[in-house]
Coordinates of C-alpha atoms in Angstrom, one line a residue:
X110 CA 72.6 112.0 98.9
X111 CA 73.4 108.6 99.4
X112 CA 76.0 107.5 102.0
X113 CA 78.9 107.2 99.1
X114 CA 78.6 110.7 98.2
X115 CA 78.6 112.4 101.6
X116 CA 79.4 116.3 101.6
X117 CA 83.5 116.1 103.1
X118 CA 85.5 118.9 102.4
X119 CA 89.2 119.3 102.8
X120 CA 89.2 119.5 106.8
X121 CA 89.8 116.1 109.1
X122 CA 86.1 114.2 110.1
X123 CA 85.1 114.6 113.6
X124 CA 84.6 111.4 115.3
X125 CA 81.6 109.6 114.3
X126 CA 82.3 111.4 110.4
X127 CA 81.3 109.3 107.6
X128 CA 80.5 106.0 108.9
X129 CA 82.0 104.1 105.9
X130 CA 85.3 105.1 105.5
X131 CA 87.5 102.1 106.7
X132 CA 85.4 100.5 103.7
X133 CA 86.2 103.8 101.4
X134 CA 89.7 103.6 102.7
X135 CA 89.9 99.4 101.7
X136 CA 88.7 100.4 98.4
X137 CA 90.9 103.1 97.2
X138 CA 93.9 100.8 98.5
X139 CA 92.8 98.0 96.4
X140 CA 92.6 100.3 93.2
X141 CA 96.0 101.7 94.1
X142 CA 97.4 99.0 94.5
X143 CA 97.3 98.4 90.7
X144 CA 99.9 101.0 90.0
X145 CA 101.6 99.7 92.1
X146 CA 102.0 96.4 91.5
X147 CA 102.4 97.6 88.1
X148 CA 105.9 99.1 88.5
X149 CA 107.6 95.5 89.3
X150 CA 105.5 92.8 87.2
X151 CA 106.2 94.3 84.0
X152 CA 109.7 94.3 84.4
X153 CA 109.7 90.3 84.7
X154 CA 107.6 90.0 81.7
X155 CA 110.1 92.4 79.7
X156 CA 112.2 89.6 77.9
X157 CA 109.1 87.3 77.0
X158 CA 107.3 89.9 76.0
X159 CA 110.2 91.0 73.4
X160 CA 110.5 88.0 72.2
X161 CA 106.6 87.4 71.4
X162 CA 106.6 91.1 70.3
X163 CA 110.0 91.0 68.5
X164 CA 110.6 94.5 70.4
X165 CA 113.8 96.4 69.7
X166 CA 115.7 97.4 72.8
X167 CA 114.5 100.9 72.9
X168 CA 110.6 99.7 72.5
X169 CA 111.5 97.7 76.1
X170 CA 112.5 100.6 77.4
X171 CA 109.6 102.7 76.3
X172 CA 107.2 100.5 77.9
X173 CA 108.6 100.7 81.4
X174 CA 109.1 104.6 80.5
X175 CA 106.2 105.4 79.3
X176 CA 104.3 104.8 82.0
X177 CA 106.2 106.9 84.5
X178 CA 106.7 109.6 82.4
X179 CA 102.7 109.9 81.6
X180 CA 102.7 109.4 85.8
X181 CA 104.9 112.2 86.1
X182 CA 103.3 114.7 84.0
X183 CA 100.2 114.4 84.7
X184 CA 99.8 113.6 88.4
X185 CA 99.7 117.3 89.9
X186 CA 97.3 118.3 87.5
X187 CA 95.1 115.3 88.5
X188 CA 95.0 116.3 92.0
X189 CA 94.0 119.4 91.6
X190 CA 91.1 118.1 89.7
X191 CA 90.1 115.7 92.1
X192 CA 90.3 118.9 94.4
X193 CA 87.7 120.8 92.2
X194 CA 85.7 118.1 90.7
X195 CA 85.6 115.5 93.2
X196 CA 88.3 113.2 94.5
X197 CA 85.8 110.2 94.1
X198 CA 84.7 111.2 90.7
X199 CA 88.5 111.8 89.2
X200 CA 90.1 108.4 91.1
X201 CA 87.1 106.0 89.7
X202 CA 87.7 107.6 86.5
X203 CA 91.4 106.5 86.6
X204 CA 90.5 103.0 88.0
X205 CA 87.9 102.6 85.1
X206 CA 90.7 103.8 82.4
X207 CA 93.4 101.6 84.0
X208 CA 91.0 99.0 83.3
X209 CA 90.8 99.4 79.5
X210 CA 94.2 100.8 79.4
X211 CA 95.5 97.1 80.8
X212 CA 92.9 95.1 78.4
X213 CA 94.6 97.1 75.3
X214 CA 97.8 96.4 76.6
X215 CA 97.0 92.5 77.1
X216 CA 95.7 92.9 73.5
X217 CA 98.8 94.4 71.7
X218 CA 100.3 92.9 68.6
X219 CA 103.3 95.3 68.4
X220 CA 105.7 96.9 70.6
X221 CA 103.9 100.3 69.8
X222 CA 100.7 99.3 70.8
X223 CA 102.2 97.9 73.9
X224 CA 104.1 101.2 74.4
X225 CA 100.8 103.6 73.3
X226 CA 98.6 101.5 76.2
X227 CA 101.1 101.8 78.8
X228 CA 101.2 105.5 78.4
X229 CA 97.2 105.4 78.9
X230 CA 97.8 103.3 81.9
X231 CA 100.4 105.6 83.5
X232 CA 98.2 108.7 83.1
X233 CA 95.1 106.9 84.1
X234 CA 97.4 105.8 87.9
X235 CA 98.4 109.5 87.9
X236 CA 94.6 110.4 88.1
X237 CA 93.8 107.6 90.9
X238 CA 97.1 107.9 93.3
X239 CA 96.8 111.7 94.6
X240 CA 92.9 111.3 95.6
X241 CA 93.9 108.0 97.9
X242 CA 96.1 110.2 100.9
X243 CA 93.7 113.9 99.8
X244 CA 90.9 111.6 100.9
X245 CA 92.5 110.0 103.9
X246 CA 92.9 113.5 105.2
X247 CA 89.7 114.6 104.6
X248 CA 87.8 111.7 106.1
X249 CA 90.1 110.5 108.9
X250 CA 91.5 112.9 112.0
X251 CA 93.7 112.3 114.5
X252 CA 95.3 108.1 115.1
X253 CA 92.8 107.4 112.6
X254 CA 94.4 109.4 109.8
X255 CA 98.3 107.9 110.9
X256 CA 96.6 104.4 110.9
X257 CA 95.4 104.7 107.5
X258 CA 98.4 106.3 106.0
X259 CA 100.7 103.4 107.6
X260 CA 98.8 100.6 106.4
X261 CA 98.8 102.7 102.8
X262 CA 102.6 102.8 103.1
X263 CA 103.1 99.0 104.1
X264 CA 101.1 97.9 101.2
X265 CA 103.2 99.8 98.6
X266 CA 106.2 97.7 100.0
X267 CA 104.3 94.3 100.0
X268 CA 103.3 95.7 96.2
X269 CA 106.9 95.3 95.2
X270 CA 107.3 92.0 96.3
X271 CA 103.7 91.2 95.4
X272 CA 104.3 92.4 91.8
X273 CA 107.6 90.5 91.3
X274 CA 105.9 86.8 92.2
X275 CA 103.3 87.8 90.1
X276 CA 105.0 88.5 87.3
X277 CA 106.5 85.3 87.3
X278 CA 104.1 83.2 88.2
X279 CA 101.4 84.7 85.5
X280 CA 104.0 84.5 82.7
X281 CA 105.8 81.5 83.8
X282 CA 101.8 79.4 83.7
X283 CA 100.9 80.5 80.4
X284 CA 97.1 80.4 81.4
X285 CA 94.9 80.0 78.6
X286 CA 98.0 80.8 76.2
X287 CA 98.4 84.5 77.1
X288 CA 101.6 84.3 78.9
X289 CA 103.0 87.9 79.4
X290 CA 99.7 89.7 78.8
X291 CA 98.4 87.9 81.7
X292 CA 100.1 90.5 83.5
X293 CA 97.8 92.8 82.0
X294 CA 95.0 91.2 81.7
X295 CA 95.0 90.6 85.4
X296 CA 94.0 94.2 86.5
X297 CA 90.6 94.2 85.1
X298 CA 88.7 92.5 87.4
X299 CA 90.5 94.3 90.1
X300 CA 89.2 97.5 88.1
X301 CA 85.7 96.0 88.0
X302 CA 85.8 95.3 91.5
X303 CA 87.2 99.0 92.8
X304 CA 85.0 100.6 90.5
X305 CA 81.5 98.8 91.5
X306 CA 82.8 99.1 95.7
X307 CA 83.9 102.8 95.2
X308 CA 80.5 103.8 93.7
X309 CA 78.9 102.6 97.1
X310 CA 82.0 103.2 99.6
X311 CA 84.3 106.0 98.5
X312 CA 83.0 109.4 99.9
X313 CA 83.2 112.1 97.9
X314 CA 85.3 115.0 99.3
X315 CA 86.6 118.1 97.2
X316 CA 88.2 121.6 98.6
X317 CA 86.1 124.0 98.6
X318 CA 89.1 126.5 97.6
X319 CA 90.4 124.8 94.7
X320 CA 91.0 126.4 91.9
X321 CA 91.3 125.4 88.1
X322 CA 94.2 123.3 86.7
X323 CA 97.1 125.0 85.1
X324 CA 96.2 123.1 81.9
X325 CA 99.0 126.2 79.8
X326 CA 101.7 125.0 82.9
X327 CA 100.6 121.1 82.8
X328 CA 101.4 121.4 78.7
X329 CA 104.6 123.0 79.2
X330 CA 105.5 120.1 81.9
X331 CA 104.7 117.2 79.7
X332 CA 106.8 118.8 76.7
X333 CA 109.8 118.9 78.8
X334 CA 109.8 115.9 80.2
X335 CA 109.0 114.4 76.8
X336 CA 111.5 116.5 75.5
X337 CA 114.1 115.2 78.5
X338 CA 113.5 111.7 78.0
X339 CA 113.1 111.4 74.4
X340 CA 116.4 111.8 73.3
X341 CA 118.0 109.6 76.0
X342 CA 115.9 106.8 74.9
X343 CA 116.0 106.8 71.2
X344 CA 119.7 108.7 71.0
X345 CA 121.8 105.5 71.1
X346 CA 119.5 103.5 68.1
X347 CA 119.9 107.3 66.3
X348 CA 123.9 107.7 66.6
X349 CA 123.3 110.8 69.1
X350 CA 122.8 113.2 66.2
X351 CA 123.3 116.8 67.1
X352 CA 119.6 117.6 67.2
X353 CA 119.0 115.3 70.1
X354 CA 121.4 117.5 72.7
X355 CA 119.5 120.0 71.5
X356 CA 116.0 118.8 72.6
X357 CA 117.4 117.4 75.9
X358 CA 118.3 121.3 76.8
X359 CA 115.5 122.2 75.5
X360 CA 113.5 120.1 77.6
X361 CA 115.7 121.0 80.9
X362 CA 115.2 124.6 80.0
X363 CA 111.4 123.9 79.6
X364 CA 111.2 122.7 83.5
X365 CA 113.7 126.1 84.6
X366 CA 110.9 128.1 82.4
X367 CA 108.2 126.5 84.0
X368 CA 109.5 127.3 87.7
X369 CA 110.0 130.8 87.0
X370 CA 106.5 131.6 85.8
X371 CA 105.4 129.5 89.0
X372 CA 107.6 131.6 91.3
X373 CA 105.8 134.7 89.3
X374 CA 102.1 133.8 90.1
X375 CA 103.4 132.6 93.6
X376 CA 100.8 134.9 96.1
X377 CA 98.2 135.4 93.2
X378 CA 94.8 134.4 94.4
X379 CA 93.3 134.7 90.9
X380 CA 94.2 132.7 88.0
X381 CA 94.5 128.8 88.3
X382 CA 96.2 126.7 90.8
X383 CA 100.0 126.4 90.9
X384 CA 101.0 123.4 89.5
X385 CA 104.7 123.9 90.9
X386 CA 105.2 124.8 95.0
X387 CA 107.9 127.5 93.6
X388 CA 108.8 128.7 96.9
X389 CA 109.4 125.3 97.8
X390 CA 112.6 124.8 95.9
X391 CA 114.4 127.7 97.7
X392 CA 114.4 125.5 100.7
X393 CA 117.8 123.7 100.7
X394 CA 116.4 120.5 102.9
X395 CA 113.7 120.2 100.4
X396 CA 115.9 120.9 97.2
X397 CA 118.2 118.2 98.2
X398 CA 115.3 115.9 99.4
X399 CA 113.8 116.6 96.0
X400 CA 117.9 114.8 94.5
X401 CA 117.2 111.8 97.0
X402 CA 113.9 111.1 95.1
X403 CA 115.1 111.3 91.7
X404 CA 118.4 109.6 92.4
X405 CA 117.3 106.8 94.1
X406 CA 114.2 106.1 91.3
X407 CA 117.0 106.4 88.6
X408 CA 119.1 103.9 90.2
X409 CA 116.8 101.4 90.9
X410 CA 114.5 101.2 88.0
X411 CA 117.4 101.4 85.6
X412 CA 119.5 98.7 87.2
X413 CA 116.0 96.5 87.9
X414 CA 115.4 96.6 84.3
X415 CA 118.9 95.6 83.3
X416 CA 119.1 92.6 86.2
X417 CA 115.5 91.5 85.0
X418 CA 116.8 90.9 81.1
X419 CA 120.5 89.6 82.1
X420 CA 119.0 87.0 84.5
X421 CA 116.3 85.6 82.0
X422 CA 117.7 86.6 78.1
X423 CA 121.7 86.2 79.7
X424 CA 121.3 82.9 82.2
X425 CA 118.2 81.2 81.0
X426 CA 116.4 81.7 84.1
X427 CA 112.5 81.4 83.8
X428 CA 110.2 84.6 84.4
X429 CA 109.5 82.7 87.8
X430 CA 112.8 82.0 89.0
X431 CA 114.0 85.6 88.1
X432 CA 110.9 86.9 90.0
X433 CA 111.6 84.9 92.7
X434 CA 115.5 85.9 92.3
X435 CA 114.4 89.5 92.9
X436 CA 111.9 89.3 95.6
X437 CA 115.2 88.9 97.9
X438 CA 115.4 92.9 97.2
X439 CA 111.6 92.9 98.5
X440 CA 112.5 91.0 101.5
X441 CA 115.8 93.2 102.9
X442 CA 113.1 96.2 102.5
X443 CA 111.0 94.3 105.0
X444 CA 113.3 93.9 107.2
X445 CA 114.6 97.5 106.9
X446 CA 111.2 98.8 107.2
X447 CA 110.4 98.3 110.8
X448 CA 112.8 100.8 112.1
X449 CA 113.5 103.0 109.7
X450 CA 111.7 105.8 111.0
X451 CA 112.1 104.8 114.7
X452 CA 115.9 105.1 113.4
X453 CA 115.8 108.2 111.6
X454 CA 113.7 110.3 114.5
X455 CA 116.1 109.2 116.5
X456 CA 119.8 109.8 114.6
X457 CA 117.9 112.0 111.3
X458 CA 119.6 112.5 108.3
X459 CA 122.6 109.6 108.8
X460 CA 120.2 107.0 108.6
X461 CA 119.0 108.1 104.9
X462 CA 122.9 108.4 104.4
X463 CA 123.4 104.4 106.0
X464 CA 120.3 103.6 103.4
X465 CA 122.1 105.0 100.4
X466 CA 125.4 103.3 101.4
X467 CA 123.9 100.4 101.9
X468 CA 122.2 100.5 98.3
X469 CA 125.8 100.9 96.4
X470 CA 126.8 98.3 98.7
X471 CA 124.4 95.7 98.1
X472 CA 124.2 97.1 94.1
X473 CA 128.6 96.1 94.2
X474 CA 127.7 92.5 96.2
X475 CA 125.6 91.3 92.8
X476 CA 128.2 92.5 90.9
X477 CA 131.0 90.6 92.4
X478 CA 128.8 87.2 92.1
X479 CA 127.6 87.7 88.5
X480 CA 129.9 85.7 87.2
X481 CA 129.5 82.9 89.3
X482 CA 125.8 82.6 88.7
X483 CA 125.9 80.7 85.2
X484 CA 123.4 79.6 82.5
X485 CA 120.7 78.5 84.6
X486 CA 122.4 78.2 87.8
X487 CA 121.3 79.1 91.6
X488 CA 120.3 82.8 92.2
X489 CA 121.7 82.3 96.1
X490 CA 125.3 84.1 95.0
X491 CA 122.6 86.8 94.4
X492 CA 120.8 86.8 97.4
X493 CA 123.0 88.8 100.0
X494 CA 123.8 91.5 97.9
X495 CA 119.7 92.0 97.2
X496 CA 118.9 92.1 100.7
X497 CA 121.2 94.4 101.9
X498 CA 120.4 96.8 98.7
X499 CA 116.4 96.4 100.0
X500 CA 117.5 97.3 103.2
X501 CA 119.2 99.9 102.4
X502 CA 116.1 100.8 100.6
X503 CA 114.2 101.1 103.5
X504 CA 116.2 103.0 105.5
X505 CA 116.8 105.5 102.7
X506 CA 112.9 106.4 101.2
X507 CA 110.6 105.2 104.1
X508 CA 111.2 108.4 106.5
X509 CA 112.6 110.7 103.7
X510 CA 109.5 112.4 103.5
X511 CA 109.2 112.9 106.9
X512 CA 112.9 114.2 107.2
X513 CA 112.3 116.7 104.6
X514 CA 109.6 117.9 105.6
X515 CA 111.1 119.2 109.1
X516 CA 112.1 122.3 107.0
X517 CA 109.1 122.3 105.1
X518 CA 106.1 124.6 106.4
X519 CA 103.1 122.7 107.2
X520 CA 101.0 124.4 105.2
X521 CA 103.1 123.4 102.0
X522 CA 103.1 119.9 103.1
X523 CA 100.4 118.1 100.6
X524 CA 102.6 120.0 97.5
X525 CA 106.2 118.7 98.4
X526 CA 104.2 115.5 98.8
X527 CA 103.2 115.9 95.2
X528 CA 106.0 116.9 94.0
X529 CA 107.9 114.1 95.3
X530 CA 105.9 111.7 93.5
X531 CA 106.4 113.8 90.5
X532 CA 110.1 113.7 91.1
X533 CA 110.4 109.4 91.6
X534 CA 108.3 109.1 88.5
X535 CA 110.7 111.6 86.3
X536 CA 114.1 110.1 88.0
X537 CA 112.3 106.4 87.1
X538 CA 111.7 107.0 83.3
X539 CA 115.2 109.2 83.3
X540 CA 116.8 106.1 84.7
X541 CA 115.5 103.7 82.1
X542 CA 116.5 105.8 79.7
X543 CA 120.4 105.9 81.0
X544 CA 120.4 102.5 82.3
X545 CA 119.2 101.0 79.3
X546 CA 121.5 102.9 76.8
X547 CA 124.6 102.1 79.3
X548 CA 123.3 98.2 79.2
X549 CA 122.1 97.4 75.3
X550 CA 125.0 100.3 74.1
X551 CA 127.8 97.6 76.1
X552 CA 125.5 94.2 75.1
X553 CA 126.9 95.5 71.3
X554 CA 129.8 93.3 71.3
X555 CA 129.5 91.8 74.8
X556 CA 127.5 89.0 76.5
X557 CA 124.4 90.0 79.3
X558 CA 127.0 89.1 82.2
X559 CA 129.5 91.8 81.1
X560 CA 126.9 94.1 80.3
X561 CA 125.0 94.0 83.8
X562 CA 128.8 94.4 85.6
X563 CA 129.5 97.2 83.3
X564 CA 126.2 98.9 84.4
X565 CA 126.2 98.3 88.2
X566 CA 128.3 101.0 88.8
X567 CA 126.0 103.5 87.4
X568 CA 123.4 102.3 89.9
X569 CA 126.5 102.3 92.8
X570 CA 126.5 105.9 91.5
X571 CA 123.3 107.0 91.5
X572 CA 122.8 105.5 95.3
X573 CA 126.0 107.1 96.2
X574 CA 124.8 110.4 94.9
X575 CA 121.8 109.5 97.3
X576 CA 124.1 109.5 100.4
X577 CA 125.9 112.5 100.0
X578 CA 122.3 114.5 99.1
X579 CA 121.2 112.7 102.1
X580 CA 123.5 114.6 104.4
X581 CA 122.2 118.2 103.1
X582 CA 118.9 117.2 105.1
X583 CA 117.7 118.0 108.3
X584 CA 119.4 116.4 111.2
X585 CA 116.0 115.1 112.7
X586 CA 112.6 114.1 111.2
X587 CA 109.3 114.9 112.6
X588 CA 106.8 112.6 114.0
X589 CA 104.9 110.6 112.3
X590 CA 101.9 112.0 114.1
X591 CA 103.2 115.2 112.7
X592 CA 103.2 114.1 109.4
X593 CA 99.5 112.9 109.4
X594 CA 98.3 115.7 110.6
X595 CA 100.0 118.2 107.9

């Protein structure tokens, strides 16, 4: 057995565990870290890429879609087979996939192609991003394990901001004439390099409990969600015909279908694993929580996707100016982020509510500028209304997890984690979907300034929506210490 592949099972390491696993730890960070720059360099590359592509809207939306809703769906599923099969074994395979899924990407000629790779890509993050935190809790104990997940948590937020500049910069140079599928092209030898350090680092840990996947359950999860999205995507190119409502309750009846045959099995310890924490949902706290997620991720992938095409397709501003335009969003979530949880274990659920307020604040501030930004103009106008909205950011998501789960038991702790990320990946390709119909439907007849005014107040909405579920929540959070060691 050689020291990549030590025997770790679900329980925290003892001192003096496995010897490697601040390397193990560096590794899986790294790999992650692809998704998640993923989620904000794209959306800079949008308009060049549907010019090169000559994408319709609805392709554009797709591609940022399509990757969160292959996230969504398959992400539970992929954690319990890293469970069963090996957490190692199930996140290189991701990393290796995201690799070639990225190279086909960089490699499309069509907005299909484009659209058919992304989906790859999303499924392939969905098999690396639950083994990252099951590993951390296997192989880490005690200030070790809060450690780890900290400096997991601060490099999703430098990711953001990370992704942004990136995207800019990479689409902006134009090296070696691939301009937007540098963006792409740039997460294979970051694959390479997680996959050849994770052979010899990652440990291998699995739980020795697990059960099979609910492959009939997983099906009947990726149909709804397809069946949700689908029509709110391609509806508005369609004319909305009647058969479109139709699939949409269709799909939302899928999901209620899917709970109740969870809550059925709930206690059973034959059969496969659950892939829904039914039991969960009859917790209020966690219910509500559950809104937050999917609110917020509507709100601010929609409107992102919107403010990324008005400021380069509607003022003329090059992928690198926009990028750098929106890393003031990245830079009010760093300042927010320092006390946000210090804030919230000390006055609970009216911080989230502050964050949500602030959100529809900041989203209104842009608003009220647009028109003074003109073709090519400065972004400052911009820049106040972005930082607060970050801000607000921060003080909203960064300790909602560990508000919620003060009414959570701790034994149902890793599943409300998973289906949290479930729920931001669902309310992101459900927010494209809206967002995008509300922008392009208005852009008919209408120039990109009055579009982007006429859809901030969707986003105001959706973070306003955000507050008040915010105040259904417990009044105080746990500790963080708490929270490691759930």
């Amino acid at each position: 057995m050689t020291t990549g592949q030590v025997a770790v099972t679900g329980r925290p390491s003892a001192a003096g565990g496995y010897p490697r696993r601040w390397l193990g730890a560096i590794v899986m960070i790294v790999g992650a870290l692809m998704d998640m720059i993923d989620v904000t360099i794209v959306n800079v590359a949008l308009p060049t890429i549907r010019r090169d592509l000559h994408a319709s809207a609805t392709q554009l939306e797709w591609v940022v879609s399509g990757y969160m809703l292959a996230f969504a769906a398959a992400l539970i599923v992929a954690g319990n087979l890293g469970d069963l099969f090996g957490r190692k074994r199930v996140f290189l395979i991701g990393v290796a996939v995201f690799g070639l899924a990225s190279l086909a990407a960089g490699l499309s000629g069509s907005g299909a192609e484009l659209i058919a790779a992304r989906v790859v890509q999303g499924t392939a993050a969905a098999g690396m991003a639950p083994q990252v935190l099951a590993t951390f809790r296997a192989v880490f104990a005690g200030a070790e394990r809060g450690k780890a997940f900290s400096i997991y948590g601060a490099m999703l937020g430098f990711a953001s901001a990370v992704g942004l500049l990136l995207g800019g910069v990479l689409t902006e140079a134009n090296l070696f004439g691939w301009s937007w599928r540098a963006v792409f092209f740039v997460n294979i030898p970051v694959a390479a390099a997680a996959l050849i350090a994770g052979l010899r680092f990652v440990p291998e840990t699995r739980d020795p409990g697990a059960r099979r996947p609910d492959v009939t359950g997983a099906v009947l999860l990726a149909a709804s969600l397809v069946a949700i999205v689908y029509p709110l995507l391609e509806g508005r190119q369609l004319g909305w015909p009647a058969w479109v409502w139709v699939l949409l309750a269709a799909g939302v009846a899928g999901l209620g279908g899917l709970g109740l045959f969870e809550a059925r099995r709930t206690g059973r310890a034959d059969g496969p694993a659950p892939l829904l924490k039914a039991g969960l949902f009859r917790v209020p706290a966690f219910a509500a929580g559950l809104g937050v997620q999917m609110a917020f991720a509507a709100g601010l992938q929609g409107f992102f996707l919107a403010l990324a095409l008005w400021l380069q397709a509607g003022e003329h501003f090059s992928p690198l100016k926009a990028g750098l335009t929106a890393v003031a969003f990245s830079a009010g979530s760093f300042i927010g982020a320092p006390v946000a949880v210090p804030l919230a274990q000390r006055y609970g659920r009216r911080v989230l509510a502050s964050g949500g307020a602030l959100m529809a604040a900041g989203i209104a501030g842009v608003s009220l500028v647009a028109s003074h930004i003109g073709v090519n103009g400065s972004p400052w106008p911009l820049v106040p209304g972005l930082v607060v909205c970050g801000a607000g950011l921060a003080l909203l998501i960064i300790p909602l997890v560990n508000v919620v789960l003060a009414a959570v038991p701790v034994e149902a702790a890793g599943g409300a984690s998973g289906l949290f990320s479930t729920a931001q990946q669902l309310g992101g390709a459900v927010g494209v979907a809206v967002f995008g119909t509300v922008f392009f439907g208005y852009l008919t007849g209408h120039s990109f300034e009055a579009s982007i005014v006429h859809t901030a107040p969707y986003a105001m909405g959706a973070f306003a929506l955000c507050a008040g579920l915010a105040l259904l929540l417990p009044r105080t959070a746990v500790s963080e210490q708490a929270l490691t060691e759930s």
